[in-house]
Coordinates of C-alpha atoms and ligand atoms in Angstrom, one line a residue:
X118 CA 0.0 0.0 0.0
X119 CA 1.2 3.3 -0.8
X120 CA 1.9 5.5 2.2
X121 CA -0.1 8.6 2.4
X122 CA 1.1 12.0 3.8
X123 CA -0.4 13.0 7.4
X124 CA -0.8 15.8 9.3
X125 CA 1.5 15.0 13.0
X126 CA 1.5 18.5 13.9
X127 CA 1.2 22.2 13.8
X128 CA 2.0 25.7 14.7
X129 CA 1.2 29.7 13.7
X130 CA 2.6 32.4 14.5
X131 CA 1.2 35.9 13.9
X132 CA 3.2 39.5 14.8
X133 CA 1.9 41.0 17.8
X134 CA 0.8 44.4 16.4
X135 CA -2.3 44.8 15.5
X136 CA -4.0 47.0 13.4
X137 CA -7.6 47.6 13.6
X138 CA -10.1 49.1 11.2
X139 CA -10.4 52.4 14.0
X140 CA -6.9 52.4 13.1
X141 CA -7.1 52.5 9.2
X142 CA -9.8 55.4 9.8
X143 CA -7.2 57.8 10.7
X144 CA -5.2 56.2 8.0
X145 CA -7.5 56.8 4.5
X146 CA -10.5 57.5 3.6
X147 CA -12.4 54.8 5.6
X148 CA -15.1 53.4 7.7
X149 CA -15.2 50.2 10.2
X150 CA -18.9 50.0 8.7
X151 CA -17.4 49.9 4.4
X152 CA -14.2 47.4 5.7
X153 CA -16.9 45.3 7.9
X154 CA -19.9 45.1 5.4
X155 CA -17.2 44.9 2.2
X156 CA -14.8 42.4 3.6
X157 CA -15.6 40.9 6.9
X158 CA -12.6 42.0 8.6
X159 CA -12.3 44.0 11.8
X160 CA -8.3 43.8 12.4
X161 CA -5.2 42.2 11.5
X162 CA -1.6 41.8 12.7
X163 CA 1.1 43.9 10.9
X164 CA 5.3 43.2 11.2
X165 CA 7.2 45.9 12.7
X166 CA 10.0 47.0 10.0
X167 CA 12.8 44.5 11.9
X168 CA 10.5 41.2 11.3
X169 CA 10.9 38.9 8.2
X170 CA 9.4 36.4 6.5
X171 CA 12.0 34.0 8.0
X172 CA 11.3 35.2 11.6
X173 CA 7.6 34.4 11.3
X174 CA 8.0 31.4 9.6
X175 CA 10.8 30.0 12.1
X176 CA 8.6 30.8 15.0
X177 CA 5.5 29.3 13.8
X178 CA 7.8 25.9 12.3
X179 CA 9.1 25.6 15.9
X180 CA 5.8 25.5 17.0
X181 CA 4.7 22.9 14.8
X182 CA 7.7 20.6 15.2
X183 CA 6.5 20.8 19.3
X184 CA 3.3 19.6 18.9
X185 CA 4.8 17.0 16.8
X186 CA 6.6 16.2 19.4
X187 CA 10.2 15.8 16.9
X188 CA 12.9 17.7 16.6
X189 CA 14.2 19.1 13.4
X190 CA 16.9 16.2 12.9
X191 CA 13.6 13.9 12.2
X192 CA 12.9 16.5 8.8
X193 CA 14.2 15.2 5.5
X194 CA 12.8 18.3 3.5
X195 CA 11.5 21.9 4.1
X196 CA 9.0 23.4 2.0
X197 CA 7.8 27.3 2.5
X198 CA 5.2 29.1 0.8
X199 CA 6.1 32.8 0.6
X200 CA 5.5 35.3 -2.1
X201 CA 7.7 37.9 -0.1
X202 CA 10.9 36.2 0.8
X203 CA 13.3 38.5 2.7
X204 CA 15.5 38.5 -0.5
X205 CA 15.1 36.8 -4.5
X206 CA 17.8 34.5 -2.8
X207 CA 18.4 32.9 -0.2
X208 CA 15.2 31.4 -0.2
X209 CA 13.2 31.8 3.0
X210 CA 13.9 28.0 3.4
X211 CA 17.1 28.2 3.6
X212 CA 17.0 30.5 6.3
X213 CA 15.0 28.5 7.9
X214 CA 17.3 25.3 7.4
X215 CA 20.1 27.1 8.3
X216 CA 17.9 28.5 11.6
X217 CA 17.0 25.4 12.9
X218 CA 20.1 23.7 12.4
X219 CA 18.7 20.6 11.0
X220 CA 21.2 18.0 8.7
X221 CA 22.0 19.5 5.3
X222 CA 18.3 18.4 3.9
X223 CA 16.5 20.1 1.2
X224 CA 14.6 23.2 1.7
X225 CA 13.0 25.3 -1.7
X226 CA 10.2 28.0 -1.8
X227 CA 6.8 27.7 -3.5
X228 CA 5.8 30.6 -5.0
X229 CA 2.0 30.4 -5.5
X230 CA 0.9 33.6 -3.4
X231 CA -2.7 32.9 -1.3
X232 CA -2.2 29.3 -2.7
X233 CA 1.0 28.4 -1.8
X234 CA 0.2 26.5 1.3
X235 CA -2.3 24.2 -0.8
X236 CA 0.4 23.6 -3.6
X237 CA 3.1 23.0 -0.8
X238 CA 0.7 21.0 1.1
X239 CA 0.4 18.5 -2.6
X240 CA 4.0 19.1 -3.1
X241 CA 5.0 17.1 0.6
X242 CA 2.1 14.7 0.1
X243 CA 3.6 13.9 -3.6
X244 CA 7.2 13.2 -2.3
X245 CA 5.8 11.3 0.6
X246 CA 3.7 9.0 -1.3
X247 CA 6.7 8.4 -3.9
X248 CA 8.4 7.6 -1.1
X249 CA 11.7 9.9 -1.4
X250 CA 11.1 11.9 1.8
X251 CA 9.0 11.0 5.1
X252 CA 8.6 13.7 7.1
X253 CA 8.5 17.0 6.0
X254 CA 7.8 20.7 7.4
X255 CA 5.2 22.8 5.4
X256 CA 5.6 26.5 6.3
X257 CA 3.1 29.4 4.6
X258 CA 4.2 32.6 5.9
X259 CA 3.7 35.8 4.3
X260 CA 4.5 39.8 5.0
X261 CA 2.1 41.2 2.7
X262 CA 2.0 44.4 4.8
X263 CA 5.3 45.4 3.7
X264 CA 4.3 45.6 0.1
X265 CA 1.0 47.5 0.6
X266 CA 0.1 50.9 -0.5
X267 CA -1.2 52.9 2.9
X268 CA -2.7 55.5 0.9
X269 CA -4.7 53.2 -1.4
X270 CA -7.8 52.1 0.7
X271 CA -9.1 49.6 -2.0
X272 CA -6.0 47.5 -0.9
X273 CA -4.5 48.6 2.6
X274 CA -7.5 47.5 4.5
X275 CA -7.6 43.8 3.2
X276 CA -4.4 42.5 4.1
X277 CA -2.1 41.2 7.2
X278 CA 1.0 39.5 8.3
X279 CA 1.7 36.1 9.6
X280 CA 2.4 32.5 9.3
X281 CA 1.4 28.9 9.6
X282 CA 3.1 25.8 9.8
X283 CA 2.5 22.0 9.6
X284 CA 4.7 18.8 10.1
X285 CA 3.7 15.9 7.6
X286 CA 4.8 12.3 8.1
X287 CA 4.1 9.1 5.7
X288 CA 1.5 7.0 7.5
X289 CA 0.4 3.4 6.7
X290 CA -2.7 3.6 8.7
X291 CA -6.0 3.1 8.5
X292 CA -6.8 5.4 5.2
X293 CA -6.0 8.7 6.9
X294 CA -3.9 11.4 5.6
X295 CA -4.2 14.0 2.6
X296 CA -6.3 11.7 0.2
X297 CA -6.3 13.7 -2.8
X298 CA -5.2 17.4 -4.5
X299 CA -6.4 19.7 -7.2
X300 CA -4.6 22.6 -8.2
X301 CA -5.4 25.2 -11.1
X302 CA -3.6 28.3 -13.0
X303 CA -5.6 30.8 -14.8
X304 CA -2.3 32.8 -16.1
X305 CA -4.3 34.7 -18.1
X306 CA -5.6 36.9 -15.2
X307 CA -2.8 37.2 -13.8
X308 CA -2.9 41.2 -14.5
X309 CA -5.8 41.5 -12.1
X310 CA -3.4 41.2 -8.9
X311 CA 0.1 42.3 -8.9
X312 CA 3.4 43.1 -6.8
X313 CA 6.0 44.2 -9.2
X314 CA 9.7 43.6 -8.3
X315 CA 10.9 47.1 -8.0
X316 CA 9.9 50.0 -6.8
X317 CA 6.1 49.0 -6.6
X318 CA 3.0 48.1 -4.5
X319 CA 0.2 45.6 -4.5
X320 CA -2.5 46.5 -7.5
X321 CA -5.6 44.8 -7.9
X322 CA -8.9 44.7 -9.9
X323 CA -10.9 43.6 -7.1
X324 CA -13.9 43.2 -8.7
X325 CA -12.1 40.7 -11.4
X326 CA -10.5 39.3 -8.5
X327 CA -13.7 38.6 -6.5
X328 CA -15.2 36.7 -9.3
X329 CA -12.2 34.7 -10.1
X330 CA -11.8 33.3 -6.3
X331 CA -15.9 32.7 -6.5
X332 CA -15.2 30.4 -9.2
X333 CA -12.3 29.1 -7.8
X334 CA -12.9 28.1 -4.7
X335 CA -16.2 26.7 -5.6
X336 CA -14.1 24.7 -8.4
X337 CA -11.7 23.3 -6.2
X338 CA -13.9 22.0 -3.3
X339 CA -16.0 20.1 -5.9
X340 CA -13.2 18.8 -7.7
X341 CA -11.0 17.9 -4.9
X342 CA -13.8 15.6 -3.4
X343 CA -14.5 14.1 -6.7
X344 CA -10.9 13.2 -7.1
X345 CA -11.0 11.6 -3.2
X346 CA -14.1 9.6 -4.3
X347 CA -16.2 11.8 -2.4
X348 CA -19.5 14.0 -1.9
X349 CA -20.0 17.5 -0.7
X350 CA -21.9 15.9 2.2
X351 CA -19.3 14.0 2.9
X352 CA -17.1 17.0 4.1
X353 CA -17.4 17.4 7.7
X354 CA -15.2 21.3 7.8
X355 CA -14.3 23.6 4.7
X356 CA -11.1 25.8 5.4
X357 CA -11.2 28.4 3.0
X358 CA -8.5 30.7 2.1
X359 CA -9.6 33.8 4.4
X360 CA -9.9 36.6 1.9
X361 CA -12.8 38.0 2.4
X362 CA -16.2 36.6 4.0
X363 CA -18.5 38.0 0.8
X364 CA -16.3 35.6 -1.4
X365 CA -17.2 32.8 1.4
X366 CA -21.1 33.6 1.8
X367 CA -21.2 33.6 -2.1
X368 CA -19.6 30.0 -2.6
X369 CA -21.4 28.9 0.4
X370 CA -24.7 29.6 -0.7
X371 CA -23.9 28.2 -4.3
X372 CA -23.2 25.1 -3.2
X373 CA -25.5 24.8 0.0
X374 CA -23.2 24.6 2.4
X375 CA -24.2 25.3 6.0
X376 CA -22.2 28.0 8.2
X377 CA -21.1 25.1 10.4
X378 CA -19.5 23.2 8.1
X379 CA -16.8 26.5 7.2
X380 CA -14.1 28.0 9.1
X381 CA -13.7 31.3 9.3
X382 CA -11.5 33.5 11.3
X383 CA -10.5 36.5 8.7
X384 CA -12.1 38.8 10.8
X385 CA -9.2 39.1 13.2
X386 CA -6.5 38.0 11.0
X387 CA -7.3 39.5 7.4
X388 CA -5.7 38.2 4.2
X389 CA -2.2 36.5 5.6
X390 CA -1.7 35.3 2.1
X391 CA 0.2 31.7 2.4
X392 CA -0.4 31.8 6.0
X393 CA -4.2 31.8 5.9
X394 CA -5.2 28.3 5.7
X395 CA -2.1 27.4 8.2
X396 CA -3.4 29.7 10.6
X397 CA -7.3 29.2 9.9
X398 CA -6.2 25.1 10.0
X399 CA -4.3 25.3 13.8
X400 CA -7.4 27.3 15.4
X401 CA -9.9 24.6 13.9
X402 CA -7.5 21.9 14.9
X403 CA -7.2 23.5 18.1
X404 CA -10.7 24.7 19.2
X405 CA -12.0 21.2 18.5
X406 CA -13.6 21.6 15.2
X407 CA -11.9 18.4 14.0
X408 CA -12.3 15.4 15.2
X409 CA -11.1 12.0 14.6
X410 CA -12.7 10.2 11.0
X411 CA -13.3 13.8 9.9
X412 CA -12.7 14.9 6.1
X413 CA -11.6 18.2 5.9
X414 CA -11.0 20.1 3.2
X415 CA -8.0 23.6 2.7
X416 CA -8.6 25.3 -0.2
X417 CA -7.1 28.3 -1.6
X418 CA -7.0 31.1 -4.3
X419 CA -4.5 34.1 -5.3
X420 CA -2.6 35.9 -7.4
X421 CA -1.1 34.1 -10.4
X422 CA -4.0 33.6 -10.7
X423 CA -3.7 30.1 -8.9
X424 CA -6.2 28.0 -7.2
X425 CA -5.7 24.7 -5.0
X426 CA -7.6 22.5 -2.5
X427 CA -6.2 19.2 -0.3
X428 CA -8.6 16.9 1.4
X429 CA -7.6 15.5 4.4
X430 CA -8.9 12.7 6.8
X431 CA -8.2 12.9 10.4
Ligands
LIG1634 N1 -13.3 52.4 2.3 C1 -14.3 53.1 1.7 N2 -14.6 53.1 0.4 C2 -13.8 52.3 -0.4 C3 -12.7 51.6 0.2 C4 -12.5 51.7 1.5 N3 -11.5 50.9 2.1 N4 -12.2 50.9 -0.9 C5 -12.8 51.2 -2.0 N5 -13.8 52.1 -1.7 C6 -14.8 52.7 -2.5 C7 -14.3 52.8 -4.0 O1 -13.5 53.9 -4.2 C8 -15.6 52.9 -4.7 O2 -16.1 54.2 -4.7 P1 -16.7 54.9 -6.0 O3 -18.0 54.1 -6.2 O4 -16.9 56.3 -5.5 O5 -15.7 54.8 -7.0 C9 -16.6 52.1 -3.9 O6 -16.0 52.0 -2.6 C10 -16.9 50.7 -4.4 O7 -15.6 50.2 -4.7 P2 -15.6 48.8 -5.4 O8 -14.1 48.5 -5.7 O9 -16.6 48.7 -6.5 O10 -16.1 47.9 -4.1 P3 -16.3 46.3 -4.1 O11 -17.7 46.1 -3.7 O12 -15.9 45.6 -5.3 O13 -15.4 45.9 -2.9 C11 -13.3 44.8 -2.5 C12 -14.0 46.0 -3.0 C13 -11.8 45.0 -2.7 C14 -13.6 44.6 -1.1 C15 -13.8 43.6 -3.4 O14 -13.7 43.8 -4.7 C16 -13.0 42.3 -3.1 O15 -13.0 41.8 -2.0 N6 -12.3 41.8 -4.1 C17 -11.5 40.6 -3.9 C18 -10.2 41.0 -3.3 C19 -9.4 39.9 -2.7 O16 -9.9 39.1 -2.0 N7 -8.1 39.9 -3.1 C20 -7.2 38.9 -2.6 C21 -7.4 37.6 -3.2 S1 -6.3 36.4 -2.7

């Protein structure tokens, strides 16, 4: 039997600043009332300039590798989803290798913006179930903050800072572990939400944008639960990339899925990019929304424009 790739652990980590939509008031043009009823979100944690990537990232993997309960010497590969590395090289996971002085394993960055931790997530389970690495870190951490306009309120109010991480081992057990992927790239929209390299700040159409992750998230959950053999009732908690709650409400309704059955925490977090579904997964994990048996599904959409869901059974 081929080994499957399972969840052993995890962590976050999120800056301890935090910005709230009083805040942004005295910032731009503004109201809690437009951010609430537009987005969902009513604060978010920001870096101070000193904090990386790497720093979040590190924090949040050392977290993960204690609830594990391993050290990083059991790790044969480090993955980290980042679109905002601390530099175009190193790679934040070599920082983070170097950081937690593990043996001279592999460590690369995905680069798939609010999807990265789905496409990492596929990446580990892929190695594991070939059988070239066993136990793996899965970091998405993102500083989105530091690339944000603060005079454009169409952009500044929707984003934060953090990071999530997970430790994955190869399990021969009883069926439990990721079960299947899906992951999508609609290059062609790719104008509709862009950091350029120099000199620049986060643009976006967001009306384009908000139809794209509509589509895409409903896309992925459906497909993702095909590809696992299974049906939408069959999904006991949906963790959705935590953009905005409109986006959630819309895809929600469209497929009938009831409130209980998403997790949502963007309201005190915002968009944390790669983080998201890390974070979003450790508060479910941890405040008991998943339970032994349970099929859960991550999924994910961003820039690129990229999409991607994992279903997992606990
Ligand atoms: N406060 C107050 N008014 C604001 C505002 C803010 N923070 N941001 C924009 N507005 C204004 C606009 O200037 C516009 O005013 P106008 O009609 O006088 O021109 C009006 O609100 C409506 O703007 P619009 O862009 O049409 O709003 P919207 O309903 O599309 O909501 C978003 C804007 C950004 C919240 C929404 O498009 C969205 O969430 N898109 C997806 C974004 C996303 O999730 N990106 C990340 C994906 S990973």
């Amino acid at each position: 039997m081929t080994a499957k790739a399972k969840i052993i652990g995890s962590g976050f980590y999120v800056p301890p600043k935090i910005l709230t939509n009083a805040d942004l008031e005295k910032m731009v043009d503004t109201t809690d009332e437009w951010i609430m009823s537009r987005s969902g979100i009513k604060e978010r944690h920001v870096c101070d300039d000193k904090t990386t990537t790497a720093d979040l990232a590190e924090a949040a993997a050392r977290l993960a590798l204690k609830a594990a309960n391993v050290n990083s010497d059991y790790l044969d590969l480090i993955l980290v989803a980042t679109t905002t590395p601390d530099s175009l090289f190193p790679s934040v996971g070599c920082i983070l290798q170097n950081r937690l002085a593990v043996r001279r394993i592999p460590s690369f960055d995905i680069s798939a913006a609010c999807s990265g931790f789905n496409f990492a997530l596929a990446t580990a389970a892929a190695f594991v179930e070939s059988g070239q690495y066993s136990n793996i870190l899965v970091v998405g951490a993102d500083t989105l903050t530091k690339y944000v306009d603060w005079t454009d309120r169409g952009t500044c109010v929707l984003f934060g800072d953090g990071a999530g991480a997970v430790v994955v081992s190869a399990s021969n057990g009883d069926g439990d572990g990721i079960l299947a992927n899906y992951l999508g790239a609609r290059g062609e929209g790719g104008k509709h939400l862009v950091m350029p390299l120099k000199n620049g700040f986060i643009t976006m159409n967001g009306k384009e944008v908000f139809k794209f992750a509509v589509s895409a998230l409903e896309e992925s959950v459906t497909e993702v639960l095909k590809k696992a053999n299974l049906k939408l009732e069959d999904m006991d908690l949906l963790i959705p990339h935590q953009a905005n709650i409109r986006i959630i409400n819309h895809v929600a309704k469209k497929l009938g899925l009831p409130k209980e059955k998403i997790f949502v925490n963007l309201d005190r977090y915002g968009n944390t990019s790669a983080a998201s579904i890390p974070i979003a997964f450790n508060e479910a994990y941890n405040g008991g929304r998943i339970k032994k048996g349970d099929k859960v599904v991550l999924s994910g959409f961003g820039a690129g424009l990229t999409y991607g869901a994992n279903v997992i059974k606990f």
